[in-house]
PDB file of N, CA and C in Angstrom:
ATOM      1  N   MET A   1      38.063  66.983  29.051  1.00 46.00           N
ATOM      2  CA  MET A   1      37.175  67.979  28.505  1.00 46.00           C
ATOM      3  C   MET A   1      37.439  68.120  27.010  1.00 46.00           C
ATOM      4  N   THR A   2      36.406  68.264  26.224  1.00 49.00           N
ATOM      5  CA  THR A   2      36.504  68.386  24.778  1.00 49.00           C
ATOM      6  C   THR A   2      36.967  69.783  24.412  1.00 49.00           C
ATOM      7  N   THR A   3      37.861  69.862  23.458  1.00 54.00           N
ATOM      8  CA  THR A   3      38.295  71.165  22.969  1.00 54.00           C
ATOM      9  C   THR A   3      37.385  71.580  21.836  1.00 54.00           C
ATOM     10  N   LEU A   4      36.934  72.811  21.890  1.00 50.00           N
ATOM     11  CA  LEU A   4      36.072  73.316  20.825  1.00 50.00           C
ATOM     12  C   LEU A   4      36.859  73.457  19.539  1.00 50.00           C
ATOM     13  N   PRO A   5      36.241  73.163  18.406  1.00 52.00           N
ATOM     14  CA  PRO A   5      36.935  73.339  17.135  1.00 52.00           C
ATOM     15  C   PRO A   5      37.221  74.812  16.887  1.00 52.00           C
ATOM     16  N   GLN A   6      38.332  75.081  16.250  1.00 54.00           N
ATOM     17  CA  GLN A   6      38.684  76.458  15.911  1.00 54.00           C
ATOM     18  C   GLN A   6      37.934  76.865  14.658  1.00 54.00           C
ATOM     19  N   ARG A   7      37.078  77.849  14.782  1.00 53.00           N
ATOM     20  CA  ARG A   7      36.288  78.333  13.659  1.00 53.00           C
ATOM     21  C   ARG A   7      36.286  79.837  13.683  1.00 53.00           C
ATOM     22  N   SER A   8      35.874  80.417  12.583  1.00 65.00           N
ATOM     23  CA  SER A   8      35.860  81.864  12.488  1.00 65.00           C
ATOM     24  C   SER A   8      34.573  82.483  13.014  1.00 65.00           C
ATOM     25  N   ASN A   9      33.618  81.671  13.477  1.00 68.00           N
ATOM     26  CA  ASN A   9      32.347  82.179  13.977  1.00 68.00           C
ATOM     27  C   ASN A   9      32.569  82.843  15.339  1.00 68.00           C
ATOM     28  N   PRO A  10      32.387  84.163  15.433  1.00 67.00           N
ATOM     29  CA  PRO A  10      32.647  84.847  16.709  1.00 67.00           C
ATOM     30  C   PRO A  10      31.671  84.469  17.817  1.00 67.00           C
ATOM     31  N   ALA A  11      30.529  83.852  17.488  1.00 64.00           N
ATOM     32  CA  ALA A  11      29.552  83.478  18.508  1.00 64.00           C
ATOM     33  C   ALA A  11      29.946  82.212  19.256  1.00 64.00           C
ATOM     34  N   LEU A  12      30.847  81.406  18.714  1.00 69.00           N
ATOM     35  CA  LEU A  12      31.192  80.131  19.352  1.00 69.00           C
ATOM     36  C   LEU A  12      31.675  80.286  20.791  1.00 69.00           C
ATOM     37  N   PRO A  13      32.564  81.215  21.099  1.00 73.00           N
ATOM     38  CA  PRO A  13      32.983  81.336  22.503  1.00 73.00           C
ATOM     39  C   PRO A  13      31.815  81.643  23.447  1.00 73.00           C
ATOM     40  N   LEU A  14      30.793  82.285  22.956  1.00 77.00           N
ATOM     41  CA  LEU A  14      29.637  82.621  23.786  1.00 77.00           C
ATOM     42  C   LEU A  14      28.790  81.394  24.100  1.00 77.00           C
ATOM     43  N   LEU A  15      28.940  80.335  23.324  1.00 84.00           N
ATOM     44  CA  LEU A  15      28.137  79.134  23.512  1.00 84.00           C
ATOM     45  C   LEU A  15      28.705  78.218  24.587  1.00 84.00           C
ATOM     46  N   GLY A  16      29.988  78.329  24.838  1.00 81.00           N
ATOM     47  CA  GLY A  16      30.700  77.645  25.911  1.00 81.00           C
ATOM     48  C   GLY A  16      30.168  76.291  26.333  1.00 81.00           C
ATOM     49  N   ALA A  17      29.645  76.237  27.562  1.00 87.00           N
ATOM     50  CA  ALA A  17      29.217  74.977  28.177  1.00 87.00           C
ATOM     51  C   ALA A  17      28.079  74.325  27.403  1.00 87.00           C
ATOM     52  N   ASP A  18      27.188  75.120  26.827  1.00 89.00           N
ATOM     53  CA  ASP A  18      26.087  74.536  26.047  1.00 89.00           C
ATOM     54  C   ASP A  18      26.614  73.789  24.829  1.00 89.00           C
ATOM     55  N   LEU A  19      27.590  74.367  24.146  1.00 87.00           N
ATOM     56  CA  LEU A  19      28.179  73.712  22.982  1.00 87.00           C
ATOM     57  C   LEU A  19      28.972  72.480  23.413  1.00 87.00           C
ATOM     58  N   GLU A  20      29.693  72.582  24.517  1.00 88.00           N
ATOM     59  CA  GLU A  20      30.423  71.422  25.048  1.00 88.00           C
ATOM     60  C   GLU A  20      29.458  70.267  25.313  1.00 88.00           C
ATOM     61  N   GLN A  21      28.303  70.563  25.910  1.00 91.00           N
ATOM     62  CA  GLN A  21      27.314  69.531  26.197  1.00 91.00           C
ATOM     63  C   GLN A  21      26.752  68.939  24.916  1.00 91.00           C
ATOM     64  N   ALA A  22      26.511  69.768  23.897  1.00 91.00           N
ATOM     65  CA  ALA A  22      26.018  69.280  22.605  1.00 91.00           C
ATOM     66  C   ALA A  22      27.029  68.325  21.974  1.00 91.00           C
ATOM     67  N   ILE A  23      28.303  68.661  22.067  1.00 88.00           N
ATOM     68  CA  ILE A  23      29.360  67.790  21.538  1.00 88.00           C
ATOM     69  C   ILE A  23      29.355  66.461  22.288  1.00 88.00           C
ATOM     70  N   SER A  24      29.200  66.518  23.594  1.00 90.00           N
ATOM     71  CA  SER A  24      29.149  65.301  24.408  1.00 90.00           C
ATOM     72  C   SER A  24      27.965  64.420  24.016  1.00 90.00           C
ATOM     73  N   TYR A  25      26.799  65.038  23.834  1.00 91.00           N
ATOM     74  CA  TYR A  25      25.622  64.276  23.408  1.00 91.00           C
ATOM     75  C   TYR A  25      25.841  63.640  22.040  1.00 91.00           C
ATOM     76  N   ALA A  26      26.438  64.378  21.133  1.00 88.00           N
ATOM     77  CA  ALA A  26      26.670  63.852  19.782  1.00 88.00           C
ATOM     78  C   ALA A  26      27.591  62.639  19.829  1.00 88.00           C
ATOM     79  N   ARG A  27      28.601  62.682  20.679  1.00 84.00           N
ATOM     80  CA  ARG A  27      29.532  61.556  20.777  1.00 84.00           C
ATOM     81  C   ARG A  27      28.909  60.346  21.467  1.00 84.00           C
ATOM     82  N   ALA A  28      27.938  60.565  22.340  1.00 87.00           N
ATOM     83  CA  ALA A  28      27.346  59.483  23.124  1.00 87.00           C
ATOM     84  C   ALA A  28      26.036  58.965  22.548  1.00 87.00           C
ATOM     85  N   GLU A  29      25.651  59.445  21.368  1.00 87.00           N
ATOM     86  CA  GLU A  29      24.328  59.106  20.850  1.00 87.00           C
ATOM     87  C   GLU A  29      24.210  57.672  20.356  1.00 87.00           C
ATOM     88  N   LYS A  30      25.287  56.961  20.259  1.00 88.00           N
ATOM     89  CA  LYS A  30      25.253  55.549  19.868  1.00 88.00           C
ATOM     90  C   LYS A  30      26.048  54.735  20.886  1.00 88.00           C
ATOM     91  N   ALA A  31      25.557  53.557  21.195  1.00 88.00           N
ATOM     92  CA  ALA A  31      26.282  52.652  22.077  1.00 88.00           C
ATOM     93  C   ALA A  31      27.534  52.141  21.364  1.00 88.00           C
ATOM     94  N   SER A  32      28.538  51.771  22.130  1.00 87.00           N
ATOM     95  CA  SER A  32      29.787  51.296  21.519  1.00 87.00           C
ATOM     96  C   SER A  32      29.548  50.053  20.665  1.00 87.00           C
ATOM     97  N   ALA A  33      28.627  49.188  21.072  1.00 93.00           N
ATOM     98  CA  ALA A  33      28.317  47.993  20.271  1.00 93.00           C
ATOM     99  C   ALA A  33      27.714  48.390  18.925  1.00 93.00           C
ATOM    100  N   THR A  34      26.893  49.426  18.919  1.00 92.00           N
ATOM    101  CA  THR A  34      26.306  49.915  17.664  1.00 92.00           C
ATOM    102  C   THR A  34      27.388  50.456  16.759  1.00 92.00           C
ATOM    103  N   ARG A  35      28.310  51.218  17.336  1.00 88.00           N
ATOM    104  CA  ARG A  35      29.412  51.762  16.529  1.00 88.00           C
ATOM    105  C   ARG A  35      30.271  50.633  15.938  1.00 88.00           C
ATOM    106  N   ARG A  36      30.514  49.598  16.713  1.00 94.00           N
ATOM    107  CA  ARG A  36      31.285  48.448  16.192  1.00 94.00           C
ATOM    108  C   ARG A  36      30.523  47.761  15.069  1.00 94.00           C
ATOM    109  N   ALA A  37      29.211  47.617  15.223  1.00 96.00           N
ATOM    110  CA  ALA A  37      28.397  46.993  14.172  1.00 96.00           C
ATOM    111  C   ALA A  37      28.439  47.836  12.902  1.00 96.00           C
ATOM    112  N   TYR A  38      28.335  49.147  13.047  1.00 94.00           N
ATOM    113  CA  TYR A  38      28.414  50.030  11.875  1.00 94.00           C
ATOM    114  C   TYR A  38      29.764  49.883  11.186  1.00 94.00           C
ATOM    115  N   GLN A  39      30.826  49.818  11.979  1.00 95.00           N
ATOM    116  CA  GLN A  39      32.164  49.679  11.409  1.00 95.00           C
ATOM    117  C   GLN A  39      32.290  48.361  10.646  1.00 95.00           C
ATOM    118  N   SER A  40      31.760  47.291  11.221  1.00 97.00           N
ATOM    119  CA  SER A  40      31.787  45.994  10.565  1.00 97.00           C
ATOM    120  C   SER A  40      30.974  46.016   9.269  1.00 97.00           C
ATOM    121  N   ASP A  41      29.784  46.584   9.344  1.00 96.00           N
ATOM    122  CA  ASP A  41      28.927  46.662   8.156  1.00 96.00           C
ATOM    123  C   ASP A  41      29.572  47.489   7.056  1.00 96.00           C
ATOM    124  N   PHE A  42      30.193  48.604   7.433  1.00 97.00           N
ATOM    125  CA  PHE A  42      30.851  49.409   6.410  1.00 97.00           C
ATOM    126  C   PHE A  42      32.028  48.659   5.805  1.00 97.00           C
ATOM    127  N   GLY A  43      32.713  47.869   6.615  1.00 97.00           N
ATOM    128  CA  GLY A  43      33.809  47.053   6.088  1.00 97.00           C
ATOM    129  C   GLY A  43      33.321  46.088   5.021  1.00 97.00           C
ATOM    130  N   LEU A  44      32.162  45.478   5.258  1.00 97.00           N
ATOM    131  CA  LEU A  44      31.575  44.586   4.251  1.00 97.00           C
ATOM    132  C   LEU A  44      31.240  45.352   2.980  1.00 97.00           C
ATOM    133  N   PHE A  45      30.643  46.530   3.150  1.00 98.00           N
ATOM    134  CA  PHE A  45      30.290  47.367   2.004  1.00 98.00           C
ATOM    135  C   PHE A  45      31.536  47.791   1.235  1.00 98.00           C
ATOM    136  N   GLU A  46      32.559  48.214   1.962  1.00 98.00           N
ATOM    137  CA  GLU A  46      33.800  48.663   1.318  1.00 98.00           C
ATOM    138  C   GLU A  46      34.470  47.530   0.542  1.00 98.00           C
ATOM    139  N   THR A  47      34.499  46.337   1.117  1.00 98.00           N
ATOM    140  CA  THR A  47      35.073  45.178   0.419  1.00 98.00           C
ATOM    141  C   THR A  47      34.279  44.863  -0.834  1.00 98.00           C
ATOM    142  N   TRP A  48      32.947  44.861  -0.726  1.00 98.00           N
ATOM    143  CA  TRP A  48      32.083  44.610  -1.882  1.00 98.00           C
ATOM    144  C   TRP A  48      32.354  45.649  -2.967  1.00 98.00           C
ATOM    145  N   CYS A  49      32.454  46.925  -2.568  1.00 97.00           N
ATOM    146  CA  CYS A  49      32.735  47.989  -3.544  1.00 97.00           C
ATOM    147  C   CYS A  49      34.080  47.766  -4.232  1.00 97.00           C
ATOM    148  N   ASN A  50      35.100  47.430  -3.451  1.00 98.00           N
ATOM    149  CA  ASN A  50      36.425  47.176  -4.034  1.00 98.00           C
ATOM    150  C   ASN A  50      36.376  46.030  -5.029  1.00 98.00           C
ATOM    151  N   ASN A  51      35.644  44.975  -4.695  1.00 98.00           N
ATOM    152  CA  ASN A  51      35.512  43.831  -5.607  1.00 98.00           C
ATOM    153  C   ASN A  51      34.769  44.196  -6.887  1.00 98.00           C
ATOM    154  N   LYS A  52      33.850  45.145  -6.798  1.00 98.00           N
ATOM    155  CA  LYS A  52      33.073  45.580  -7.965  1.00 98.00           C
ATOM    156  C   LYS A  52      33.755  46.722  -8.728  1.00 98.00           C
ATOM    157  N   GLY A  53      34.802  47.297  -8.138  1.00 97.00           N
ATOM    158  CA  GLY A  53      35.503  48.399  -8.796  1.00 97.00           C
ATOM    159  C   GLY A  53      34.754  49.716  -8.730  1.00 97.00           C
ATOM    160  N   VAL A  54      33.973  49.902  -7.660  1.00 97.00           N
ATOM    161  CA  VAL A  54      33.236  51.158  -7.473  1.00 97.00           C
ATOM    162  C   VAL A  54      33.703  51.829  -6.188  1.00 97.00           C
ATOM    163  N   THR A  55      33.386  53.105  -6.066  1.00 96.00           N
ATOM    164  CA  THR A  55      33.802  53.893  -4.916  1.00 96.00           C
ATOM    165  C   THR A  55      32.815  53.724  -3.764  1.00 96.00           C
ATOM    166  N   ALA A  56      33.358  53.444  -2.571  1.00 97.00           N
ATOM    167  CA  ALA A  56      32.502  53.299  -1.386  1.00 97.00           C
ATOM    168  C   ALA A  56      32.074  54.664  -0.843  1.00 97.00           C
ATOM    169  N   LEU A  57      32.982  55.618  -0.844  1.00 96.00           N
ATOM    170  CA  LEU A  57      32.671  56.975  -0.382  1.00 96.00           C
ATOM    171  C   LEU A  57      33.233  57.995  -1.351  1.00 96.00           C
ATOM    172  N   PRO A  58      32.450  58.884  -1.828  1.00 96.00           N
ATOM    173  CA  PRO A  58      31.011  58.931  -1.642  1.00 96.00           C
ATOM    174  C   PRO A  58      30.346  57.850  -2.487  1.00 96.00           C
ATOM    175  N   ALA A  59      29.354  57.209  -1.919  1.00 96.00           N
ATOM    176  CA  ALA A  59      28.658  56.121  -2.612  1.00 96.00           C
ATOM    177  C   ALA A  59      27.497  56.674  -3.429  1.00 96.00           C
ATOM    178  N   GLU A  60      27.384  56.173  -4.617  1.00 97.00           N
ATOM    179  CA  GLU A  60      26.230  56.520  -5.450  1.00 97.00           C
ATOM    180  C   GLU A  60      25.010  55.749  -4.939  1.00 97.00           C
ATOM    181  N   PRO A  61      23.821  56.304  -5.062  1.00 97.00           N
ATOM    182  CA  PRO A  61      22.620  55.586  -4.622  1.00 97.00           C
ATOM    183  C   PRO A  61      22.478  54.211  -5.278  1.00 97.00           C
ATOM    184  N   GLU A  62      22.869  54.112  -6.536  1.00 97.00           N
ATOM    185  CA  GLU A  62      22.783  52.825  -7.249  1.00 97.00           C
ATOM    186  C   GLU A  62      23.723  51.799  -6.634  1.00 97.00           C
ATOM    187  N   THR A  63      24.881  52.259  -6.168  1.00 98.00           N
ATOM    188  CA  THR A  63      25.838  51.359  -5.530  1.00 98.00           C
ATOM    189  C   THR A  63      25.254  50.804  -4.241  1.00 98.00           C
ATOM    190  N   VAL A  64      24.669  51.677  -3.441  1.00 97.00           N
ATOM    191  CA  VAL A  64      24.066  51.237  -2.178  1.00 97.00           C
ATOM    192  C   VAL A  64      22.918  50.265  -2.451  1.00 97.00           C
ATOM    193  N   ALA A  65      22.075  50.574  -3.431  1.00 98.00           N
ATOM    194  CA  ALA A  65      20.944  49.699  -3.765  1.00 98.00           C
ATOM    195  C   ALA A  65      21.439  48.325  -4.222  1.00 98.00           C
ATOM    196  N   ALA A  66      22.478  48.294  -5.053  1.00 98.00           N
ATOM    197  CA  ALA A  66      23.008  47.019  -5.532  1.00 98.00           C
ATOM    198  C   ALA A  66      23.602  46.217  -4.382  1.00 98.00           C
ATOM    199  N   PHE A  67      24.302  46.891  -3.472  1.00 98.00           N
ATOM    200  CA  PHE A  67      24.870  46.199  -2.313  1.00 98.00           C
ATOM    201  C   PHE A  67      23.765  45.618  -1.441  1.00 98.00           C
ATOM    202  N   LEU A  68      22.720  46.386  -1.187  1.00 97.00           N
ATOM    203  CA  LEU A  68      21.610  45.891  -0.363  1.00 97.00           C
ATOM    204  C   LEU A  68      20.928  44.694  -1.012  1.00 97.00           C
ATOM    205  N   ALA A  69      20.782  44.722  -2.337  1.00 97.00           N
ATOM    206  CA  ALA A  69      20.204  43.570  -3.040  1.00 97.00           C
ATOM    207  C   ALA A  69      21.118  42.360  -2.899  1.00 97.00           C
ATOM    208  N   PHE A  70      22.430  42.564  -3.037  1.00 97.00           N
ATOM    209  CA  PHE A  70      23.397  41.488  -2.863  1.00 97.00           C
ATOM    210  C   PHE A  70      23.283  40.881  -1.478  1.00 97.00           C
ATOM    211  N   GLU A  71      23.231  41.728  -0.461  1.00 95.00           N
ATOM    212  CA  GLU A  71      23.134  41.248   0.910  1.00 95.00           C
ATOM    213  C   GLU A  71      21.815  40.519   1.158  1.00 95.00           C
ATOM    214  N   ALA A  72      20.724  41.024   0.611  1.00 95.00           N
ATOM    215  CA  ALA A  72      19.411  40.387   0.813  1.00 95.00           C
ATOM    216  C   ALA A  72      19.395  39.001   0.193  1.00 95.00           C
ATOM    217  N   ASP A  73      20.003  38.859  -0.974  1.00 92.00           N
ATOM    218  CA  ASP A  73      20.039  37.569  -1.659  1.00 92.00           C
ATOM    219  C   ASP A  73      20.996  36.593  -0.997  1.00 92.00           C
ATOM    220  N   ARG A  74      21.969  37.104  -0.287  1.00 86.00           N
ATOM    221  CA  ARG A  74      22.978  36.282   0.356  1.00 86.00           C
ATOM    222  C   ARG A  74      22.429  35.540   1.566  1.00 86.00           C
ATOM    223  N   GLU A  75      21.429  36.083   2.201  1.00 67.00           N
ATOM    224  CA  GLU A  75      20.905  35.472   3.429  1.00 67.00           C
ATOM    225  C   GLU A  75      19.882  34.475   3.153  1.00 67.00           C
TER     226      GLU A  75
END
């Protein structure tokens, strides 16, 4: 069973099972293969960023655009 995060919102205990179910849905919203693909893709992005000397997170929009152009040209 998932433990609810400790927060100062007094309404959270009242949400109980509904909040537990929402947490379960959030964790299950992607297939494990999709999560692995995302992890692999981010690894490529992070390596590219390191090679360019830019920050992967938080990524600037220009960084993401340049990476996507690099990837498009690579294929």
